[in-house]
PDB file of C-alpha atoms in Angstrom:
ATOM      1  CA  ARG A  16      36.454  -4.101  30.072  1.00 45.00           C
ATOM      2  CA  ILE A  17      34.888  -7.499  29.037  1.00 46.00           C
ATOM      3  CA  ALA A  18      32.953  -7.645  32.270  1.00 46.00           C
ATOM      4  CA  GLU A  19      31.585  -4.220  31.640  1.00 46.00           C
ATOM      5  CA  ILE A  20      30.459  -5.193  28.149  1.00 46.00           C
ATOM      6  CA  SER A  21      28.949  -8.401  29.417  1.00 49.00           C
ATOM      7  CA  GLU A  22      27.007  -6.481  32.068  1.00 52.00           C
ATOM      8  CA  ASN A  23      25.710  -3.956  29.419  1.00 47.00           C
ATOM      9  CA  THR A  24      24.636  -6.858  27.221  1.00 51.00           C
ATOM     10  CA  LYS A  25      22.637  -8.408  30.181  1.00 54.00           C
ATOM     11  CA  LYS A  26      20.966  -5.043  30.816  1.00 53.00           C
ATOM     12  CA  MET A  27      19.958  -4.667  27.258  1.00 54.00           C
ATOM     13  CA  ALA A  28      18.596  -8.190  27.197  1.00 54.00           C
ATOM     14  CA  ALA A  29      16.535  -7.419  30.297  1.00 55.00           C
ATOM     15  CA  VAL A  30      15.171  -4.221  28.674  1.00 50.00           C
ATOM     16  CA  LYS A  31      14.275  -6.167  25.496  1.00 51.00           C
ATOM     17  CA  GLU A  32      12.569  -8.809  27.539  1.00 51.00           C
ATOM     18  CA  GLU A  33      10.488  -6.130  29.404  1.00 53.00           C
ATOM     19  CA  ASN A  34       9.519  -4.572  26.098  1.00 52.00           C
ATOM     20  CA  GLY A  35       8.607  -7.884  24.514  1.00 49.00           C
ATOM     21  CA  THR A  36      11.294  -7.540  21.814  1.00 49.00           C
ATOM     22  CA  ALA A  37      13.623 -10.333  23.066  1.00 49.00           C
ATOM     23  CA  LEU A  38      14.352 -13.207  20.781  1.00 50.00           C
ATOM     24  CA  HIS A  39      11.958 -15.997  21.477  1.00 51.00           C
ATOM     25  CA  PRO A  40      11.376 -19.367  19.720  1.00 52.00           C
ATOM     26  CA  GLY A  41       9.686 -18.514  16.391  1.00 56.00           C
ATOM     27  CA  ALA A  42      11.536 -15.179  16.107  1.00 56.00           C
ATOM     28  CA  GLU A  43      12.915 -16.262  12.814  1.00 57.00           C
ATOM     29  CA  ASP A  44       9.327 -16.676  11.445  1.00 62.00           C
ATOM     30  CA  ARG A  45       8.467 -13.154  12.582  1.00 68.00           C
ATOM     31  CA  SER A  46      11.650 -11.993  10.836  1.00 73.00           C
ATOM     32  CA  GLU A  47      10.457 -13.536   7.589  1.00 74.00           C
ATOM     33  CA  GLU A  48       6.990 -11.977   8.010  1.00 73.00           C
ATOM     34  CA  TYR A  49       8.524  -8.589   8.603  1.00 72.00           C
ATOM     35  CA  SER A  50      10.594  -9.007   5.466  1.00 84.00           C
ATOM     36  CA  ALA A  51       7.521  -9.887   3.482  1.00 82.00           C
ATOM     37  CA  TYR A  52       5.698  -6.964   5.067  1.00 82.00           C
ATOM     38  CA  SER A  53       8.599  -4.653   4.220  1.00 87.00           C
ATOM     39  CA  LEU A  54       8.732  -5.759   0.653  1.00 90.00           C
ATOM     40  CA  ALA A  55       4.890  -5.280   0.212  1.00 87.00           C
ATOM     41  CA  ARG A  56       5.276  -1.847   1.721  1.00 88.00           C
ATOM     42  CA  GLN A  57       7.959  -0.885  -0.609  1.00 91.00           C
ATOM     43  CA  LYS A  58       5.884  -1.993  -3.572  1.00 91.00           C
ATOM     44  CA  LEU A  59       2.953   0.100  -2.397  1.00 90.00           C
ATOM     45  CA  GLU A  60       5.192   3.096  -1.744  1.00 92.00           C
ATOM     46  CA  HIS A  61       6.488   2.772  -5.389  1.00 94.00           C
ATOM     47  CA  LEU A  62       2.884   3.123  -6.557  1.00 94.00           C
ATOM     48  CA  LEU A  63       2.248   6.304  -4.646  1.00 95.00           C
ATOM     49  CA  ASN A  64       1.168   9.244  -6.965  1.00 96.00           C
ATOM     50  CA  LYS A  65       0.894   6.825  -9.889  1.00 96.00           C
ATOM     51  CA  SER A  66      -2.223   6.923 -12.092  1.00 97.00           C
ATOM     52  CA  MET A  67      -4.558   4.006 -11.390  1.00 96.00           C
ATOM     53  CA  ARG A  68      -7.750   2.782 -12.908  1.00 96.00           C
ATOM     54  CA  ILE A  69     -10.154   1.092 -10.409  1.00 97.00           C
ATOM     55  CA  ARG A  70     -13.205  -0.853 -11.517  1.00 97.00           C
ATOM     56  CA  MET A  71     -16.002  -1.101  -8.960  1.00 96.00           C
ATOM     57  CA  THR A  72     -18.803  -3.607  -8.382  1.00 96.00           C
ATOM     58  CA  ASP A  73     -21.497  -1.241  -9.694  1.00 95.00           C
ATOM     59  CA  GLY A  74     -19.789  -0.966 -13.096  1.00 94.00           C
ATOM     60  CA  ARG A  75     -18.174   2.452 -12.559  1.00 95.00           C
ATOM     61  CA  THR A  76     -14.469   3.063 -13.203  1.00 96.00           C
ATOM     62  CA  LEU A  77     -12.405   5.685 -11.404  1.00 97.00           C
ATOM     63  CA  VAL A  78      -9.139   7.022 -12.658  1.00 97.00           C
ATOM     64  CA  GLY A  79      -6.906   9.072 -10.517  1.00 97.00           C
ATOM     65  CA  LEU A  80      -3.578   9.316  -8.525  1.00 98.00           C
ATOM     66  CA  PHE A  81      -3.027   6.638  -5.912  1.00 97.00           C
ATOM     67  CA  LEU A  82      -2.609   8.443  -2.569  1.00 97.00           C
ATOM     68  CA  CYS A  83      -3.165   5.848   0.120  1.00 94.00           C
ATOM     69  CA  THR A  84      -4.741   2.631   1.255  1.00 94.00           C
ATOM     70  CA  ASP A  85      -5.405   0.815   4.557  1.00 92.00           C
ATOM     71  CA  ARG A  86      -5.776  -2.646   5.926  1.00 90.00           C
ATOM     72  CA  ASP A  87      -9.336  -2.938   4.682  1.00 92.00           C
ATOM     73  CA  CYS A  88      -8.171  -2.251   1.115  1.00 92.00           C
ATOM     74  CA  ASN A  89      -9.958   1.070   1.058  1.00 96.00           C
ATOM     75  CA  VAL A  90      -8.213   3.277  -1.528  1.00 97.00           C
ATOM     76  CA  ILE A  91      -7.933   7.077  -1.845  1.00 97.00           C
ATOM     77  CA  LEU A  92      -7.458   8.585  -5.329  1.00 98.00           C
ATOM     78  CA  GLY A  93      -6.601  12.199  -5.998  1.00 98.00           C
ATOM     79  CA  SER A  94      -7.733  14.121  -9.097  1.00 97.00           C
ATOM     80  CA  ALA A  95     -10.170  11.348  -9.650  1.00 98.00           C
ATOM     81  CA  GLN A  96     -12.507  11.077 -12.601  1.00 97.00           C
ATOM     82  CA  GLU A  97     -15.526   8.763 -12.806  1.00 97.00           C
ATOM     83  CA  PHE A  98     -16.527   6.908 -15.907  1.00 95.00           C
ATOM     84  CA  LEU A  99     -19.961   5.269 -16.074  1.00 91.00           C
ATOM     85  CA  LYS A 100     -20.358   1.902 -17.567  1.00 80.00           C
ATOM     86  CA  SER A 101     -21.838   2.583 -20.992  1.00 66.00           C
ATOM     87  CA  THR A 102     -24.300   0.336 -22.817  1.00 59.00           C
ATOM     88  CA  ASP A 103     -22.294   0.945 -26.038  1.00 58.00           C
ATOM     89  CA  SER A 104     -19.075  -1.062 -25.697  1.00 55.00           C
ATOM     90  CA  PHE A 105     -17.217   1.304 -27.990  1.00 57.00           C
ATOM     91  CA  SER A 106     -17.629   4.623 -26.059  1.00 57.00           C
ATOM     92  CA  GLN A 107     -16.440   5.432 -22.546  1.00 62.00           C
ATOM     93  CA  GLY A 108     -18.675   8.519 -22.212  1.00 71.00           C
ATOM     94  CA  GLU A 109     -17.888  11.814 -20.552  1.00 85.00           C
ATOM     95  CA  PRO A 110     -15.911  11.590 -17.325  1.00 92.00           C
ATOM     96  CA  ARG A 111     -17.239  13.235 -14.174  1.00 95.00           C
ATOM     97  CA  VAL A 112     -14.648  15.036 -12.201  1.00 97.00           C
ATOM     98  CA  LEU A 113     -14.644  13.978  -8.478  1.00 96.00           C
ATOM     99  CA  GLY A 114     -11.332  15.393  -7.166  1.00 97.00           C
ATOM    100  CA  LEU A 115     -10.465  13.425  -4.016  1.00 98.00           C
ATOM    101  CA  ALA A 116     -12.356  10.044  -3.785  1.00 98.00           C
ATOM    102  CA  MET A 117     -12.404   7.190  -1.316  1.00 97.00           C
ATOM    103  CA  ILE A 118     -13.237   3.769  -2.702  1.00 97.00           C
ATOM    104  CA  PRO A 119     -14.351   1.230  -0.055  1.00 97.00           C
ATOM    105  CA  GLY A 120     -12.342  -1.933  -0.417  1.00 95.00           C
ATOM    106  CA  HIS A 121     -15.305  -4.195  -0.647  1.00 96.00           C
ATOM    107  CA  HIS A 122     -16.445  -2.360  -3.868  1.00 97.00           C
ATOM    108  CA  VAL A 123     -13.094  -2.798  -5.713  1.00 96.00           C
ATOM    109  CA  VAL A 124     -13.217  -5.393  -8.381  1.00 96.00           C
ATOM    110  CA  SER A 125      -9.824  -4.571 -10.055  1.00 96.00           C
ATOM    111  CA  ILE A 126      -7.060  -2.148  -9.911  1.00 95.00           C
ATOM    112  CA  GLU A 127      -4.756  -1.333 -12.852  1.00 95.00           C
ATOM    113  CA  VAL A 128      -1.734   0.953 -12.776  1.00 95.00           C
ATOM    114  CA  GLU A 129      -1.480   2.940 -15.978  1.00 88.00           C
ATOM    115  CA  THR A 130       1.858   2.188 -17.680  1.00 82.00           C
ATOM    116  CA  ASP A 131       2.424   5.843 -18.659  1.00 78.00           C
ATOM    117  CA  SER A 132       2.737   6.775 -14.988  1.00 64.00           C
ATOM    118  CA  LEU A 133       5.114   3.948 -14.272  1.00 63.00           C
ATOM    119  CA  GLN A 134       7.490   4.798 -17.123  1.00 66.00           C
ATOM    120  CA  SER A 135       7.575   8.499 -16.297  1.00 59.00           C
ATOM    121  CA  SER A 136       8.589   7.932 -12.644  1.00 55.00           C
ATOM    122  CA  PRO A 137      11.991   9.304 -11.662  1.00 53.00           C
ATOM    123  CA  CYS A 138      14.763   6.805 -10.949  1.00 48.00           C
ATOM    124  CA  PHE A 139      16.391   7.197  -7.598  1.00 42.00           C
TER     125      PHE A 139
END
């Protein structure tokens, strides 16, 4: 029985080596990288469908529900509204309804999560 288990272990190791998933020197570093990646992914997933305010390089502000992002930091907002930068610092002006909006990452100046949407999220 022990010989059979040992043989199965060798076969699994050979398959892992073929797939490139065998443990190599530096595998611990990759494990830490994966852990950091996993944590960052969980934080982003927690923000899904939360209301966000994104300020852009041209002075506009978009407010909407965070739907997704990608490696280039492009952001997709649902039910988005656009607020133009007003000359009067006291008024925000009338919002323009956009619906679904894609904001290129290189135009993002800042992103704020509205606290109301964080507090109203259901606890799991």
